[in-house]
Amino acid sequence: MEEQKKQKIESLLIRGLTPTEISKIIKNTTIEEIESVKIPDDLQQKSDKLYSEFQRDLSKIVLKEMSKTNSDNNLILNSVKLNFELQEKRLSLNKLGDKTHKIQKEYIYERDEEIAKLLHAGISEDEISSTFKISVLSVKNSFDRVNLKLTDELKTLSPSIISETKGLDKETRMKILKRAYDNNLTRKEVRSIVNEIKNSSR
């Protein structure tokens, strides 16, 4: 069975459809083929996959709406908001260990990318702030992180450390952040480095 068809069957099974119902949706697919596709028995894993499927649906809605000349800002914002509420549910399902840390970082940077797309689409910082229930400054910081084009290793730094370098040119900021990553610097230590650079340039 081709991978694309298998993924589609898995997606429909995760959503609770029966093999008979799926065979009517995916043409030229037998009940036996559908039953050969396994989904997790564990409720946590199954829920995580279900939320992920819903997130994909919402992302498609947002992209389709943003491509329109007269896009509906309320539809876009509500879809994005729901998407990240689902992501928060996924975070709550994975409460222990490194997996949680990884998902939390992914959540932050996925949100940053969505915020950048919304800003490019002409949606105001105030509207985005209200949708995500974050401050306008946090919206600005999200956009700033996207513009920095951080490497995967630098994305493991605390967002507060990254924001400490604002006001410097991009090259200098990246050097400081690399130093922070290599030497496990604290926010206070990074702030001290930034202040020293700013004072020496006056």
N, CA, C and O of each residue as an XYZ file, in Angstrom:
808
protein
N       0.841     -1.194      0.000
C       0.000      0.000      0.000
C       0.882      1.253      0.000
O       1.847      1.337      0.760
N       0.547      2.221     -0.854
C       1.355      3.435     -0.923
C       1.221      4.225      0.382
O       0.182      4.208      1.042
N       2.314      4.920      0.731
C       2.397      5.619      2.021
C       1.321      6.691      2.174
O       0.755      6.861      3.254
N       1.045      7.407      1.095
C       0.060      8.495      1.172
C      -1.326      7.954      1.531
O      -2.042      8.542      2.341
N      -1.694      6.818      0.914
C      -2.995      6.218      1.216
C      -3.018      5.716      2.658
O      -4.020      5.867      3.357
N      -1.926      5.127      3.094
C      -1.838      4.618      4.463
C      -2.021      5.741      5.480
O      -2.728      5.577      6.475
N      -1.381      6.882      5.226
C      -1.498      8.027      6.134
C      -2.931      8.554      6.175
O      -3.430      8.944      7.231
N      -3.582      8.559      5.017
C      -4.966      9.038      4.958
C      -5.891      8.107      5.742
O      -6.783      8.565      6.456
N      -5.673      6.793      5.603
C      -6.471      5.815      6.351
C      -6.245      5.991      7.846
O      -7.195      6.001      8.629
N      -4.981      6.130      8.238
C      -4.654      6.323      9.655
C      -5.349      7.565     10.202
O      -5.897      7.550     11.304
N      -5.318      8.639      9.416
C      -5.948      9.891      9.840
C      -7.443      9.699     10.085
O      -7.978     10.206     11.070
N      -8.113      8.976      9.202
C      -9.561      8.763      9.341
C      -9.884      7.810     10.492
O     -10.886      7.984     11.186
N      -9.035      6.809     10.690
C      -9.232      5.892     11.821
C      -9.076      6.629     13.147
O      -9.838      6.411     14.089
N      -8.068      7.510     13.200
C      -7.829      8.303     14.414
C      -9.042      9.175     14.731
O      -9.348      9.428     15.896
N      -9.730      9.632     13.682
C     -10.901     10.504     13.865
C     -12.153      9.714     14.250
O     -13.203     10.300     14.512
N     -12.039      8.393     14.284
C     -13.146      7.568     14.758
C     -14.011      6.940     13.684
O     -15.041      6.345     14.003
N     -13.623      7.054     12.407
C     -14.412      6.448     11.339
C     -14.177      4.943     11.302
O     -13.097      4.469     11.652
N     -15.180      4.203     10.881
C     -15.074      2.749     10.781
C     -14.450      2.368      9.429
O     -14.475      3.166      8.492
N     -13.892      1.155      9.327
C     -13.347      0.708      8.038
C     -14.345      0.797      6.888
O     -13.974      1.152      5.769
N     -15.623      0.473      7.163
C     -16.656      0.548      6.119
C     -16.834      1.983      5.637
O     -16.920      2.238      4.435
N     -16.889      2.919      6.586
C     -17.041      4.338      6.235
C     -15.839      4.832      5.439
O     -15.983      5.598      4.487
N     -14.656      4.386      5.839
C     -13.436      4.821      5.153
C     -13.379      4.286      3.724
O     -12.930      4.982      2.814
N     -13.833      3.055      3.529
C     -13.812      2.453      2.184
C     -14.691      3.225      1.210
O     -14.464      3.193      0.001
N     -15.702      3.925      1.743
C     -16.581      4.735      0.887
C     -15.945      6.079      0.556
O     -16.266      6.694     -0.461
N     -15.032      6.533      1.429
C     -14.362      7.812      1.216
C     -13.147      7.648      0.310
O     -12.940      8.430     -0.618
N     -12.340      6.612      0.593
C     -11.138      6.358     -0.224
C     -11.473      5.271     -1.229
O     -11.566      4.096     -0.874
N     -11.651      5.654     -2.457
C     -12.063      4.715     -3.491
C     -10.977      3.657     -3.740
O      -9.788      3.889     -3.521
N     -11.434      2.492     -4.204
C     -10.553      1.369     -4.546
C      -9.701      0.924     -3.352
O      -8.544      0.533     -3.510
N     -10.290      0.990     -2.162
C      -9.611      0.526     -0.955
C     -10.477     -0.531     -0.283
O     -11.661     -0.305     -0.035
N      -9.886     -1.682      0.009
C     -10.651     -2.776      0.605
C     -10.683     -2.648      2.130
O      -9.857     -1.964      2.734
N     -11.656     -3.321      2.726
C     -11.772     -3.355      4.190
C     -10.492     -3.955      4.789
O      -9.999     -3.500      5.821
N      -9.966     -4.993      4.114
C      -8.765     -5.669      4.611
C      -7.570     -4.709      4.653
O      -6.786     -4.729      5.601
N      -7.438     -3.871      3.622
C      -6.350     -2.891      3.599
C      -6.483     -1.912      4.761
O      -5.506     -1.565      5.425
N      -7.712     -1.482      4.984
C      -7.954     -0.507      6.050
C      -7.653     -1.121      7.413
O      -7.029     -0.488      8.264
N      -8.102     -2.358      7.613
C      -7.890     -3.020      8.907
C      -6.421     -3.350      9.152
O      -6.016     -3.586     10.291
N      -5.624     -3.366      8.086
C      -4.190     -3.656      8.256
C      -3.422     -2.449      8.799
O      -2.289     -2.584      9.259
N      -4.048     -1.268      8.742
C      -3.413     -0.049      9.258
C      -3.717      0.058     10.749
O      -4.877      0.112     11.158
N      -2.665      0.087     11.547
C      -2.830      0.113     12.996
C      -2.676      1.529     13.545
O      -1.840      2.310     13.090
N      -3.507      1.830     14.531
C      -3.389      3.098     15.251
C      -3.101      2.775     16.715
O      -3.391      1.667     17.165
N      -2.532      3.728     17.471
C      -2.161      3.439     18.866
C      -3.367      3.028     19.712
O      -4.456      3.586     19.574
N      -3.154      2.036     20.598
C      -4.191      1.642     21.544
C      -4.178      2.563     22.760
O      -5.199      2.786     23.410
N      -2.987      3.090     23.045
C      -2.829      3.969     24.198
C      -3.616      5.267     23.994
O      -3.463      5.935     22.971
N      -4.453      5.618     24.967
C      -5.323      6.789     24.839
C      -4.519      8.071     24.688
O      -4.900      8.951     23.917
N      -3.412      8.188     25.415
C      -2.587      9.396     25.339
C      -2.011      9.584     23.944
O      -2.065     10.675     23.377
N      -1.454      8.497     23.396
C      -0.877      8.572     22.047
C      -1.947      8.838     20.998
O      -1.735      9.601     20.056
N      -3.099      8.197     21.175
C      -4.196      8.376     20.225
C      -4.703      9.828     20.258
O      -4.971     10.425     19.215
N      -4.829     10.384     21.468
C      -5.286     11.764     21.611
C      -4.290     12.730     20.997
O      -4.674     13.700     20.343
N      -3.006     12.462     21.211
C      -1.953     13.311     20.661
C      -2.035     13.348     19.138
O      -1.922     14.409     18.524
N      -2.233     12.173     18.537
C      -2.359     12.095     17.078
C      -3.626     12.791     16.584
O      -3.615     13.439     15.538
N      -4.714     12.654     17.338
C      -5.976     13.287     16.950
C      -5.838     14.803     16.961
O      -6.270     15.476     16.024
N      -5.236     15.343     18.021
C      -5.017     16.787     18.094
C      -4.132     17.254     16.934
O      -4.348     18.321     16.359
N      -3.138     16.437     16.608
C      -2.235     16.779     15.508
C      -2.986     16.853     14.180
O      -2.730     17.736     13.363
N      -3.923     15.911     13.970
C      -4.731     15.919     12.746
C      -5.596     17.171     12.677
O      -5.698     17.807     11.628
N      -6.214     17.519     13.792
C      -7.049     18.726     13.827
C      -6.212     19.972     13.539
O      -6.669     20.896     12.868
N      -4.979     19.984     14.057
C      -4.090     21.120     13.814
C      -3.774     21.261     12.327
O      -3.726     22.374     11.803
N      -3.562     20.144     11.656
C      -3.305     20.187     10.206
C      -4.502     20.776      9.469
O      -4.345     21.583      8.553
N      -5.699     20.362      9.879
C      -6.920     20.886      9.250
C      -7.011     22.400      9.416
O      -7.323     23.122      8.469
N      -6.737     22.864     10.619
C      -6.817     24.297     10.900
C      -5.768     25.079     10.118
O      -6.038     26.176      9.631
N      -4.570     24.509     10.002
C      -3.505     25.171      9.242
C      -3.896     25.326      7.774
O      -3.597     26.344      7.149
N      -4.567     24.308      7.231
C      -5.033     24.379      5.842
C      -6.077     25.483      5.675
O      -6.077     26.208      4.680
N      -6.968     25.599      6.665
C      -7.997     26.644      6.622
C      -7.351     28.023      6.616
O      -7.737     28.897      5.839
N      -6.355     28.212      7.498
C      -5.667     29.501      7.602
C      -4.955     29.847      6.300
O      -5.076     30.968      5.806
N      -4.213     28.892      5.738
C      -3.474     29.142      4.490
C      -4.427     29.469      3.342
O      -4.159     30.364      2.540
N      -5.542     28.739      3.268
C      -6.522     28.974      2.205
C      -7.133     30.366      2.335
O      -7.300     31.073      1.341
N      -7.470     30.760      3.578
C      -8.105     32.059      3.811
C      -7.130     33.203      3.553
O      -7.510     34.238      3.004
N      -5.858     33.013      3.956
C      -4.858     34.062      3.776
C      -4.510     34.289      2.311
O      -4.020     35.355      1.936
N      -4.770     33.270      1.481
C      -4.473     33.400      0.054
C      -5.539     34.205     -0.693
O      -5.340     34.589     -1.846
N      -6.671     34.457     -0.028
C      -7.754     35.209     -0.660
C      -7.448     36.710     -0.636
O      -6.753     37.198      0.255
N      -7.971     37.422     -1.616
C      -7.779     38.873     -1.672
C      -8.462     39.555     -0.500
O      -7.878     40.418      0.156
N      -9.710     39.160     -0.241
C     -10.456     39.732      0.885
C     -10.600     38.669      1.972
O     -11.683     38.118      2.175
N      -9.511     38.392      2.660
C      -9.528     37.342      3.679
C     -10.292     37.787      4.919
O     -10.373     38.977      5.222
N     -10.845     36.821      5.623
C     -11.624     37.067      6.836
C     -10.675     36.987      8.035
O     -10.278     35.900      8.453
N     -10.319     38.153      8.579
C      -9.371     38.184      9.693
C      -9.875     37.428     10.913
O      -9.095     36.779     11.610
N     -11.176     37.509     11.175
C     -11.726     36.812     12.333
C     -11.605     35.300     12.194
O     -11.292     34.602     13.158
N     -11.855     34.801     10.984
C     -11.727     33.359     10.731
C     -10.276     32.929     10.912
O     -10.000     31.898     11.526
N      -9.357     33.717     10.380
C      -7.934     33.398     10.499
C      -7.507     33.377     11.963
O      -6.878     32.422     12.419
N      -7.853     34.435     12.696
C      -7.449     34.539     14.097
C      -8.072     33.441     14.953
O      -7.399     32.872     15.813
N      -9.343     33.141     14.728
C     -10.005     32.089     15.508
C      -9.415     30.713     15.209
O      -9.283     29.881     16.107
N      -9.061     30.478     13.948
C      -8.459     29.198     13.563
C      -7.078     29.045     14.191
O      -6.721     27.980     14.695
N      -6.309     30.135     14.151
C      -4.975     30.105     14.750
C      -5.080     29.899     16.259
O      -4.322     29.124     16.842
N      -6.020     30.595     16.880
C      -6.213     30.464     18.329
C      -6.556     29.019     18.695
O      -5.985     28.464     19.634
N      -7.481     28.414     17.959
C      -7.885     27.036     18.224
C      -6.722     26.084     18.003
O      -6.541     25.120     18.747
N      -5.931     26.365     16.966
C      -4.756     25.535     16.679
C      -3.834     25.477     17.881
O      -3.353     24.405     18.248
N      -3.584     26.625     18.495
C      -2.649     26.656     19.613
C      -3.277     26.187     20.926
O      -2.563     25.791     21.847
N      -4.584     26.230     21.013
C      -5.245     25.601     22.154
C      -5.072     24.083     22.075
O      -4.887     23.413     23.091
N      -5.134     23.556     20.858
C      -4.887     22.128     20.657
C      -3.443     21.774     20.994
O      -3.169     20.716     21.561
N      -2.515     22.674     20.637
C      -1.114     22.423     20.946
C      -0.892     22.408     22.458
O      -0.093     21.621     22.964
N      -1.595     23.272     23.168
C      -1.491     23.288     24.629
C      -2.024     21.991     25.222
O      -1.496     21.495     26.218
N      -3.069     21.442     24.612
C      -3.595     20.154     25.064
C      -2.563     19.056     24.846
O      -2.410     18.162     25.679
N      -1.855     19.129     23.721
C      -0.801     18.144     23.455
C       0.316     18.262     24.493
O       0.882     17.260     24.931
N       0.622     19.499     24.876
C       1.633     19.713     25.913
C       1.199     19.084     27.231
O       2.011     18.481     27.934
N      -0.065     19.222     27.559
C      -0.564     18.676     28.825
C      -0.559     17.148     28.817
O      -0.515     16.517     29.873
N      -0.605     16.554     27.617
C      -0.555     15.095     27.513
C       0.854     14.552     27.728
O       1.036     13.383     28.070
N       1.842     15.408     27.525
C       3.240     14.980     27.608
C       3.947     15.764     28.710
O       4.744     16.663     28.442
N       3.640     15.407     29.938
C       4.076     16.208     31.077
C       5.482     15.884     31.578
O       6.056     16.667     32.335
N       6.038     14.764     31.179
C       7.289     14.329     31.787
C       8.444     14.307     30.804
O       8.268     14.032     29.618
N       9.649     14.606     31.328
C      10.892     14.357     30.610
C      11.204     15.294     29.472
O      10.568     16.335     29.303
N      12.219     14.897     28.675
C      12.739     15.716     27.592
C      11.698     15.954     26.511
O      11.740     16.977     25.827
N      10.768     15.026     26.349
C       9.765     15.164     25.301
C       8.944     16.437     25.528
O       8.621     17.160     24.585
N       8.616     16.696     26.795
C       7.857     17.901     27.110
C       8.647     19.143     26.764
O       8.116     20.085     26.175
N       9.926     19.145     27.134
C      10.796     20.297     26.856
C      10.859     20.552     25.353
O      10.792     21.698     24.908
N      10.988     19.489     24.583
C      11.082     19.604     23.131
C       9.777     20.160     22.552
O       9.802     21.038     21.691
N       8.639     19.646     23.028
C       7.354     20.111     22.514
C       7.118     21.569     22.879
O       6.560     22.330     22.089
N       7.550     21.963     24.095
C       7.383     23.354     24.518
C       8.148     24.296     23.601
O       7.634     25.347     23.217
N       9.374     23.923     23.249
C      10.176     24.756     22.347
C       9.534     24.806     20.964
O       9.469     25.863     20.337
N       9.061     23.655     20.499
C       8.400     23.614     19.196
C       7.166     24.508     19.208
O       6.886     25.212     18.238
N       6.435     24.470     20.315
C       5.227     25.297     20.456
C       5.558     26.773     20.313
O       4.879     27.502     19.590
N       6.608     27.213     21.006
C       7.009     28.624     20.964
C       7.344     29.045     19.538
O       6.881     30.084     19.066
N       8.151     28.234     18.852
C       8.606     28.648     17.524
C       7.553     28.441     16.441
O       7.558     29.145     15.432
N       6.656     27.487     16.639
C       5.515     27.364     15.721
C       4.623     28.597     15.865
O       4.140     29.150     14.877
N       4.412     29.016     17.121
C       3.607     30.205     17.360
C       4.274     31.441     16.753
O       3.602     32.292     16.172
N       5.592     31.534     16.890
C       6.325     32.659     16.298
C       6.079     32.743     14.797
O       5.829     33.823     14.262
N       6.150     31.598     14.121
C       5.951     31.572     12.666
C       4.536     31.998     12.304
O       4.335     32.729     11.335
N       3.550     31.542     13.083
C       2.163     31.923     12.818
C       1.968     33.422     13.021
O       1.273     34.076     12.243
N       2.586     33.963     14.072
C       2.477     35.395     14.343
C       3.085     36.198     13.201
O       2.524     37.208     12.775
N       4.232     35.747     12.708
C       4.886     36.438     11.588
C       3.997     36.420     10.348
O       3.897     37.424      9.643
N       3.348     35.281     10.078
C       2.451     35.182      8.919
C       1.272     36.143      9.066
O       0.866     36.797      8.106
N       0.729     36.218     10.286
C      -0.419     37.100     10.527
C      -0.024     38.565     10.347
O      -0.783     39.351      9.780
N       1.159     38.928     10.827
C       1.638     40.306     10.664
C       1.827     40.636      9.184
O       1.461     41.722      8.734
N       2.397     39.701      8.432
C       2.605     39.902      6.992
C       1.263     40.012      6.258
O       1.164     40.653      5.212
N       0.235     39.374      6.828
C      -1.094     39.411      6.206
C      -1.837     40.697      6.544
O      -2.954     40.916      6.075
N      -1.212     41.551      7.363
C      -1.813     42.844      7.673
C      -2.644     42.876      8.939
O      -3.323     43.867      9.210
N      -2.601     41.795      9.726
C      -3.344     41.768     10.987
C      -2.529     42.505     12.046
O      -1.321     42.297     12.161
N      -3.184     43.356     12.811
C      -2.473     44.236     13.734
C      -1.901     43.487     14.930
O      -2.364     42.407     15.295
N      -0.875     44.099     15.529
C      -0.255     43.527     16.731
C      -1.267     43.410     17.857
O      -1.238     42.444     18.620
N      -2.166     44.388     17.970
C      -3.184     44.368     19.031
C      -4.133     43.178     18.865
O      -4.474     42.513     19.843
N      -4.558     42.912     17.626
C      -5.456     41.781     17.366
C      -4.765     40.456     17.691
O      -5.359     39.564     18.296
N      -3.501     40.344     17.279
C      -2.736     39.118     17.541
C      -2.529     38.939     19.038
O      -2.649     37.837     19.572
N      -2.215     40.050     19.705
C      -2.025     40.027     21.155
C      -3.271     39.501     21.855
O      -3.177     38.683     22.770
N      -4.424     39.967     21.429
C      -5.696     39.550     22.026
C      -5.987     38.082     21.742
O      -6.465     37.360     22.616
N      -5.700     37.641     20.523
C      -5.972     36.259     20.129
C      -5.143     35.269     20.935
O      -5.666     34.262     21.412
N      -3.853     35.551     21.087
C      -2.956     34.636     21.772
C      -2.881     34.878     23.279
O      -2.223     34.138     24.009
N      -3.578     35.945     23.733
C      -3.552     36.314     25.152
C      -2.118     36.544     25.638
O      -1.709     36.062     26.694
N      -1.375     37.295     24.829
C      -0.020     37.690     25.181
C       0.087     39.202     24.977
O      -0.772     39.813     24.342
N       1.144     39.795     25.521
C       1.311     41.243     25.383
C       1.766     41.609     23.973
O       2.262     40.762     23.230
N       1.593     42.871     23.618
C       2.068     43.364     22.324
C       3.584     43.206     22.245
O       4.127     42.919     21.178
N       4.272     43.396     23.386
C       5.733     43.215     23.409
C       6.098     41.777     23.057
O       7.079     41.544     22.351
N       5.320     40.813     23.538
C       5.575     39.405     23.206
C       5.375     39.147     21.718
O       6.086     38.339     21.119
N       4.409     39.832     21.127
C       4.188     39.722     19.674
C       5.424     40.245     18.935
O       5.907     39.623     17.989
N       5.922     41.389     19.380
C       7.123     41.975     18.763
C       8.323     41.044     18.921
O       9.111     40.877     17.990
N       8.462     40.435     20.108
C       9.585     39.528     20.360
C       9.488     38.271     19.498
O      10.502     37.749     19.035
N       8.258     37.788     19.285
C       8.056     36.619     18.414
C       8.531     36.929     16.995
O       9.253     36.144     16.380
N       8.111     38.092     16.489
C       8.498     38.501     15.136
C      10.015     38.677     15.048
O      10.635     38.350     14.037
N      10.591     39.196     16.119
C      12.043     39.388     16.172
C      12.776     38.052     16.079
O      13.772     37.942     15.364
N      12.291     37.036     16.799
C      12.944     35.715     16.760
C      12.875     35.104     15.365
O      13.826     34.468     14.910
N      11.748     35.300     14.691
C      11.615     34.774     13.321
C      12.629     35.450     12.398
O      13.280     34.785     11.592
N      12.759     36.766     12.518
C      13.679     37.521     11.657
C      15.141     37.169     11.902
O      15.979     37.318     11.013
N      15.443     36.698     13.117
C      16.827     36.314     13.420
C      17.240     35.036     12.685
O      18.424     34.798     12.448
N      16.246     34.219     12.329
C      16.514     32.935     11.650
C      17.500     32.100     12.481
O      18.580     31.742     12.012
N      17.115     31.808     13.686
C      17.963     31.068     14.621
C      18.197     29.632     14.170
O      17.332     29.008     13.556
N      19.377     29.127     14.485
C      19.670     27.713     14.220
C      18.910     26.866     15.241
O      18.409     27.391     16.236
N      18.824     25.566     14.995
C      18.120     24.679     15.919
C      18.738     24.714     17.318
O      18.021     24.664     18.317
N      20.080     24.802     17.388
C      20.721     24.814     18.702
C      20.418     26.101     19.458
O      20.241     26.077     20.676
N      20.359     27.226     18.745
C      20.066     28.493     19.417
C      18.604     28.595     19.833
O      18.259     29.365     20.729
N      17.745     27.814     19.178
C      16.337     27.804     19.568
C      16.128     27.132     20.925
O      15.050     27.233     21.511
N      17.155     26.450     21.420
C      17.038     25.833     22.743
C      17.281     26.847     23.853
O      17.033     26.553     25.022
N      17.762     28.038     23.502
C      17.961     29.097     24.492
C      16.617     29.641     24.958
O      15.628     29.583     24.227
N      16.588     30.163     26.165
C      15.372     30.788     26.671
C      15.038     32.022     25.830
O      15.934     32.806     25.514
N      13.771     32.209     25.462
C      13.379     33.404     24.705
C      13.796     34.701     25.404
O      14.082     35.702     24.748
N      13.826     34.675     26.735
C      14.211     35.885     27.476
C      15.673     36.239     27.229
O      16.030     37.418     27.209
N      16.520     35.235     27.042
C      17.935     35.484     26.725
C      18.047     36.109     25.337
O      18.826     37.039     25.125
N      17.270     35.596     24.404
C      17.293     36.133     23.037
C      16.847     37.591     23.024
O      17.443     38.420     22.336
N      15.802     37.902     23.783
C      15.290     39.278     23.804
C      16.281     40.254     24.443
O      16.234     41.451     24.160
N      17.177     39.758     25.299
C      18.176     40.621     25.934
C      19.134     41.251     24.912
O      19.730     42.294     25.180
N      19.275     40.624     23.759
C      20.231     41.106     22.757
C      19.611     42.122     21.786
O      20.297     42.627     20.896
N      18.320     42.421     21.955
C      17.679     43.385     21.059
C      18.353     44.748     21.177
O      18.776     45.159     22.257
N      18.442     45.436     20.044
C      19.103     46.743     20.015
C      20.486     46.683     19.409
O      21.076     47.712     19.080
N      21.009     45.456     19.259
C      22.310     45.273     18.608
C      22.081     44.779     17.181
O      20.994     44.305     16.851
N      23.105     44.891     16.340
C      22.968     44.391     14.975
C      22.902     42.863     14.997
O      23.341     42.221     15.951
N      22.344     42.296     13.923
C      22.079     40.863     13.877
C      23.353     40.034     14.045
O      23.346     39.039     14.768
N      24.433     40.428     13.393
C      25.680     39.655     13.473
C      26.183     39.588     14.908
O      26.577     38.524     15.386
N      26.167     40.730     15.595
C      26.632     40.763     16.988
C      25.716     39.924     17.876
O      26.183     39.199     18.754
N      24.418     40.028     17.640
C      23.461     39.255     18.430
C      23.693     37.758     18.288
O      23.672     37.024     19.276
N      23.915     37.309     17.060
C      24.134     35.886     16.820
C      25.407     35.396     17.497
O      25.453     34.272     17.997
N      26.442     36.233     17.516
C      27.691     35.852     18.191
C      27.475     35.711     19.695
O      27.981     34.780     20.322
N      26.711     36.657     20.268
C      26.430     36.601     21.707
C      25.587     35.368     22.045
O      25.838     34.689     23.040
N      24.601     35.091     21.217
C      23.729     33.941     21.461
C      24.490     32.621     21.328
O      24.246     31.673     22.074
N      25.415     32.576     20.367
C      26.255     31.369     20.219
C      27.130     31.199     21.459
O      27.322     30.086     21.947
N      27.648     32.299     21.953
C      28.468     32.272     23.182
C      27.617     31.830     24.375
O      28.074     31.066     25.225
N      26.379     32.318     24.428
C      25.466     31.932     25.508
C      25.165     30.438     25.459
O      25.096     29.771     26.491
N      24.989     29.924     24.246
C      24.709     28.494     24.080
C      25.920     27.649     24.464
O      25.797     26.671     25.202
N      27.083     28.032     23.960
C      28.306     27.248     24.209
C      28.702     27.230     25.679
O      29.218     26.232     26.183
N      28.453     28.358     26.367
C      28.912     28.491     27.757
C      27.784     28.453     28.791
O      27.998     28.697     29.978
N      26.574     28.140     28.304
C      25.425     28.021     29.209
C      25.251     29.279     30.063
O      25.075     29.197     31.278
N      25.304     30.446     29.407
C      25.216     31.718     30.120
C      23.791     31.978     30.606
O      22.820     31.552     29.982
N      23.686     32.681     31.723
C      22.375     33.066     32.246
C      21.904     34.345     31.568
O      22.670     35.010     30.870
N      20.642     34.680     31.779
C      20.098     35.925     31.233
C      20.877     37.133     31.768
O      21.163     38.075     31.029
N      21.214     37.092     33.056
C      21.942     38.194     33.683
C      23.317     38.371     33.044
O      23.768     39.497     32.837
N      23.979     37.263     32.735
C      25.311     37.318     32.121
C      25.229     37.877     30.702
O      26.090     38.650     30.281
N      24.190     37.481     29.969
C      23.995     37.985     28.610
C      23.700     39.480     28.644
O      24.219     40.241     27.828
N      22.869     39.892     29.587
C      22.548     41.313     29.725
C      23.808     42.131     29.999
O      23.960     43.235     29.475
N      24.700     41.597     30.810
C      25.946     42.287     31.137
C      26.815     42.467     29.890
O      27.414     43.523     29.686
N      26.876     41.421     29.059
C      27.655     41.491     27.820
C      27.067     42.545     26.888
O      27.791     43.348     26.301
N      25.736     42.527     26.763
C      25.045     43.486     25.888
C      25.271     44.917     26.360
O      25.560     45.802     25.553
N      25.141     45.145     27.662
C      25.331     46.485     28.219
C      26.767     46.991     27.989
O      27.000     48.166     27.708
N      27.698     46.069     28.119
C      29.116     46.438     27.897
C      29.339     46.895     26.459
O      30.039     47.876     26.211
N      28.740     46.177     25.521
C      28.877     46.533     24.098
C      28.215     47.870     23.813
O      28.777     48.726     23.129
N      26.991     48.038     24.359
C      26.267     49.296     24.137
C      27.008     50.485     24.737
O      27.055     51.554     24.128
N      27.590     50.310     25.930
C      28.315     51.405     26.594
C      29.600     51.774     25.850
O      29.985     52.942     25.794
N      30.252     50.766     25.285
C      31.511     51.030     24.594
C      31.297     51.729     23.257
O      32.217     52.347     22.722
N      30.076     51.631     22.716
C      29.796     52.256     21.409
C      29.271     53.665     21.554
O      29.042     54.333     20.546
N      29.069     54.148     22.778
C      28.553     55.507     22.980
C      29.654     56.538     22.877
O      29.396     57.733     23.021
